[in-house]
Tab-separated table of C-alpha atoms in Angstrom:
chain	number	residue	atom	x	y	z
A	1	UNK	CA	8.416	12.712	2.420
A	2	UNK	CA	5.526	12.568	0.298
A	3	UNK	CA	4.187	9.669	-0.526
A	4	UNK	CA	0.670	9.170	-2.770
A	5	UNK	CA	-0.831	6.094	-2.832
A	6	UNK	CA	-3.061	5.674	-6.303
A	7	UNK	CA	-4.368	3.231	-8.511
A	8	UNK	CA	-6.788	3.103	-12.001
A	9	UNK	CA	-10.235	2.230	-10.747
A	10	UNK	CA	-12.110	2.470	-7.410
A	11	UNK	CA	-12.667	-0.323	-5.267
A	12	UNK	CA	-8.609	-1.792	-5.100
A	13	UNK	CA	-8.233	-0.939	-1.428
A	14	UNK	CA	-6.047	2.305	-2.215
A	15	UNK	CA	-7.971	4.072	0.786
A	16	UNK	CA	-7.494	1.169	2.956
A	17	UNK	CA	-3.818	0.832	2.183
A	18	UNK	CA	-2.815	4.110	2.794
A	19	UNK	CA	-4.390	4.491	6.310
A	20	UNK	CA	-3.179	1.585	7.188
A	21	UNK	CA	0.351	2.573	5.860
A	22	UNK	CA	-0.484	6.172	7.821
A	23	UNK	CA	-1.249	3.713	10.838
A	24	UNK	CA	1.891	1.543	10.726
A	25	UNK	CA	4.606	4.888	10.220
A	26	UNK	CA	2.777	6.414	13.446
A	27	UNK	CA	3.341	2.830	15.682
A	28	UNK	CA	6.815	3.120	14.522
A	29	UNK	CA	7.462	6.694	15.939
A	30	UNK	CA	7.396	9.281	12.747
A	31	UNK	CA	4.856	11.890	12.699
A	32	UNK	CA	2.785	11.450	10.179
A	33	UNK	CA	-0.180	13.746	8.059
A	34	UNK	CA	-2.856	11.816	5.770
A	35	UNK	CA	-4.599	13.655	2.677
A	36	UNK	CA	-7.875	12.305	1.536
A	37	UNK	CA	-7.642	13.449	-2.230
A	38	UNK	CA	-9.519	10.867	-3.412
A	39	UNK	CA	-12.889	11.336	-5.069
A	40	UNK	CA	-14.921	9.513	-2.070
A	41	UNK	CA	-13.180	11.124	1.115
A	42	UNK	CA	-13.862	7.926	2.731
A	43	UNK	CA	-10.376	7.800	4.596
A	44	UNK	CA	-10.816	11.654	5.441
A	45	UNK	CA	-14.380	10.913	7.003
A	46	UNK	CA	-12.768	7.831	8.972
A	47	UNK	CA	-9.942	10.015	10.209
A	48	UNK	CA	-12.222	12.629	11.732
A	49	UNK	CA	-14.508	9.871	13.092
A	50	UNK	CA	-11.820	8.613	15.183
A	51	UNK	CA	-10.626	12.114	16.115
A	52	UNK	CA	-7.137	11.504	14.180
A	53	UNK	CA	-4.794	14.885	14.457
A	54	UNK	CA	-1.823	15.320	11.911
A	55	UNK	CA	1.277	15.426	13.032
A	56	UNK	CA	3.156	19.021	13.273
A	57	UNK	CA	6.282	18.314	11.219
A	58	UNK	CA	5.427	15.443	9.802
A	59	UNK	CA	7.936	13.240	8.600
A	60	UNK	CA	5.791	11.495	6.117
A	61	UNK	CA	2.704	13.074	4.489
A	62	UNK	CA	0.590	9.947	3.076
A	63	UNK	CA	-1.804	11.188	0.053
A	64	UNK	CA	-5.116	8.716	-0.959
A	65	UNK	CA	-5.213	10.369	-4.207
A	66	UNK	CA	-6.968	9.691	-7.463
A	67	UNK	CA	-4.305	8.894	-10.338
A	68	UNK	CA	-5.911	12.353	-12.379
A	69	UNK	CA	-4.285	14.661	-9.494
A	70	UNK	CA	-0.538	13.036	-9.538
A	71	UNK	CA	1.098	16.019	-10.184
A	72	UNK	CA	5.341	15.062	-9.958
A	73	UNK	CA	6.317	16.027	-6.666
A	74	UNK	CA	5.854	13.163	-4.734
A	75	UNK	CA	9.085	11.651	-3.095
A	76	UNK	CA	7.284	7.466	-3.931
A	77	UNK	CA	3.955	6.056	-5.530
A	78	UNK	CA	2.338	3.219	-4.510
A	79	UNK	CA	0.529	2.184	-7.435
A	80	UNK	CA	-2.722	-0.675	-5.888
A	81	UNK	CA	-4.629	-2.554	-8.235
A	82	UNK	CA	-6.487	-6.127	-7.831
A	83	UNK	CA	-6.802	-9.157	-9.799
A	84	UNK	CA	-7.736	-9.335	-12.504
A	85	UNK	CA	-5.147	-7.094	-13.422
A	86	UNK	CA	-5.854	-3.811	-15.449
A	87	UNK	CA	-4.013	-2.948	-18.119
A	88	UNK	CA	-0.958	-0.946	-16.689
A	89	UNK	CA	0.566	1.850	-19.129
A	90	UNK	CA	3.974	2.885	-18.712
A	91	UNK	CA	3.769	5.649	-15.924
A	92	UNK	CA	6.769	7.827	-16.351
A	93	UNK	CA	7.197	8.562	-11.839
A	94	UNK	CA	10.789	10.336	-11.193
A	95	UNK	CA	10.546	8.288	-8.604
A	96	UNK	CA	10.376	5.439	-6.132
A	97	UNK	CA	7.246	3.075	-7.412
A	98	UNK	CA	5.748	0.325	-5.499
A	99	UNK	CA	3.187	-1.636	-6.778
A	100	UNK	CA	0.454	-3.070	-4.016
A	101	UNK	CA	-1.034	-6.542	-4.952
A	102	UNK	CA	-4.299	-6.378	-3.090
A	103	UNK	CA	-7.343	-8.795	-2.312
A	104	UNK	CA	-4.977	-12.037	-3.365
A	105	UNK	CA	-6.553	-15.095	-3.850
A	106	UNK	CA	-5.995	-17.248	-0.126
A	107	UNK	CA	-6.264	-20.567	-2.028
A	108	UNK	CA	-2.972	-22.020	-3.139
A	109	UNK	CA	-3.735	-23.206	-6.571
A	110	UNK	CA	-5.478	-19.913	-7.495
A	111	UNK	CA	-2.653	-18.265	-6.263
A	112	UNK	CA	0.254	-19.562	-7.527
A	113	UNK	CA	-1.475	-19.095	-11.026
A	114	UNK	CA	-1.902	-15.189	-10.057
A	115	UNK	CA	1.879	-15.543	-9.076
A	116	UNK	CA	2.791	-16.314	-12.370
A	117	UNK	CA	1.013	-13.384	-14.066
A	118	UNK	CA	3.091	-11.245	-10.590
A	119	UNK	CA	6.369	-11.848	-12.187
A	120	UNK	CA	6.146	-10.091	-15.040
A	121	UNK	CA	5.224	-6.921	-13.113
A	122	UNK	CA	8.169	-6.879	-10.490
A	123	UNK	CA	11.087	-5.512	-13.050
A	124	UNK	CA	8.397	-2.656	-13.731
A	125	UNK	CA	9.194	-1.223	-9.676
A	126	UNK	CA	11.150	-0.774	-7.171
A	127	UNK	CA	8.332	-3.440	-5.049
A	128	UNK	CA	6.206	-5.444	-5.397
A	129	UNK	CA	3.980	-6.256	-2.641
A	130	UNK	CA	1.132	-9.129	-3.134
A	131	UNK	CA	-1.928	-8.755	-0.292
A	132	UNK	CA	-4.035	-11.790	0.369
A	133	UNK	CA	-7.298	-10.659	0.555
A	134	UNK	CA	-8.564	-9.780	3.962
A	135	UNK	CA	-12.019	-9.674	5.094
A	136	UNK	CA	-11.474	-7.342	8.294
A	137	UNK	CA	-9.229	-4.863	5.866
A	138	UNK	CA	-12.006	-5.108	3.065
A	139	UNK	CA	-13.959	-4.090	5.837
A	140	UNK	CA	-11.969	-1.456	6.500
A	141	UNK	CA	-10.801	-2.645	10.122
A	142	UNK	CA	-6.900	-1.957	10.503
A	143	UNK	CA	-5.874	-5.788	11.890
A	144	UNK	CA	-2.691	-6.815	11.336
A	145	UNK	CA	-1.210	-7.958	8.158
A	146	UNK	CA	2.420	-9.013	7.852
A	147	UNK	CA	2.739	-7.395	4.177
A	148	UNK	CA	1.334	-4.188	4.804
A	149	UNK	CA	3.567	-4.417	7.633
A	150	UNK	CA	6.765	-4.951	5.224
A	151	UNK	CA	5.387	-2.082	3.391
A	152	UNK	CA	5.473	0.175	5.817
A	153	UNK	CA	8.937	-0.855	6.632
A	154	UNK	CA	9.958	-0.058	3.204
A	155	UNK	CA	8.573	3.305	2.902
A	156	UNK	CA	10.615	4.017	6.254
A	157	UNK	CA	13.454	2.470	4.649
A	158	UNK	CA	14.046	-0.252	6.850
A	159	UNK	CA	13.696	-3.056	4.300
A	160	UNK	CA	14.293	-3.319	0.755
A	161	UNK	CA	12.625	-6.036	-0.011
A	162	UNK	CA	11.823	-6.492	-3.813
A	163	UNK	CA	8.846	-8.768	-3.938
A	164	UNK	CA	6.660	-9.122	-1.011
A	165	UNK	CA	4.312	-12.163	-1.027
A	166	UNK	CA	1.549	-13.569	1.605
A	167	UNK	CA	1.827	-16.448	3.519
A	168	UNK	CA	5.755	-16.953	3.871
A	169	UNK	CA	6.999	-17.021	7.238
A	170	UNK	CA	10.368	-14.964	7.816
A	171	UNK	CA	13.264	-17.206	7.328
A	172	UNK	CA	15.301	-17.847	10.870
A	173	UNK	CA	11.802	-16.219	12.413
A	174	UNK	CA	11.726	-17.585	16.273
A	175	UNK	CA	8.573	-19.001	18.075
A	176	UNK	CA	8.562	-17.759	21.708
């Protein structure tokens, strides 16, 4: 499956996202490829730094790809942008489109007034997935984070969530 991850401007965490996506689909057991086809290489560079080999047969072939080289034969697009929000044209994907949220605001009342400006986006895709901001991710450490987690269980298909917010515990979750 291929699946690009893309966005308008530089800077939205698109890099970060899709390694970390890459990352996630390899801990669950699918062999996995990344492309750096972005105009900085940066995920490319980190990849060889840490001595990362693709996959043979990958299952899922992750692309960090500037919006300019979408080209129609991707199986999904995740779409990342930021707050404030660009403009977003109508983007005419044949098919699966997630939209990534990233660097939310962590304060509740700033965020629940970016939430209301969220719901007008989530009929637009398939997903919706809101990322609080994260200082290790926006320094481009791979720590955990619950909704890049759900992501990645999307794109595997194992969830189907619709919207995908920060800071809501799993209803029923268990404490061990």
């Amino acid at each position: 499956m291929k699946v690009y991850v893309t966005g308008r401007k530089g800077g939205t965490g698109k890099t970060i996202v899709a390694l970390y996506l890459m990352y996630k689909l390899k801990l669950m057991g699918f062999r996995v490829e990344f492309k750096d086809l972005s105009e900085n290489g940066i995920g490319g560079t980190f990849l060889k730094k840490i001595g990362f080999r693709r996959d043979p047969k990958p299952h899922y072939v992750i692309y960090d790809i500037k919006s300019s080289a979408i080209d129609g034969s991707q199986d999904m697009t995740i779409l990342v942008i930021e707050f404030p929000f660009i403009r977003l044209e109508t983007w005419n994907w044949p098919n699966k489109k997630i939209l990534v949220i990233n660097k939310a605001n962590p304060f509740p009342d700033k965020f629940i007034q970016q939430l209301e400006q969220i719901k007008s986006l989530v009929p637009e895709f398939d997903h919706v997935v809101v990322v609080p901001f994260n200082g290790f991710l926006f320094n481009g450490e791979l720590s955990s984070e619950p909704v890049l987690d759900k992501l990645s269980l999307i794109v595997s298909g194992k969830a189907n969530d619709k919207l995908v917010l920060p800071f809501v515990e799993e209803a029923g979750r268990t404490i061990h």
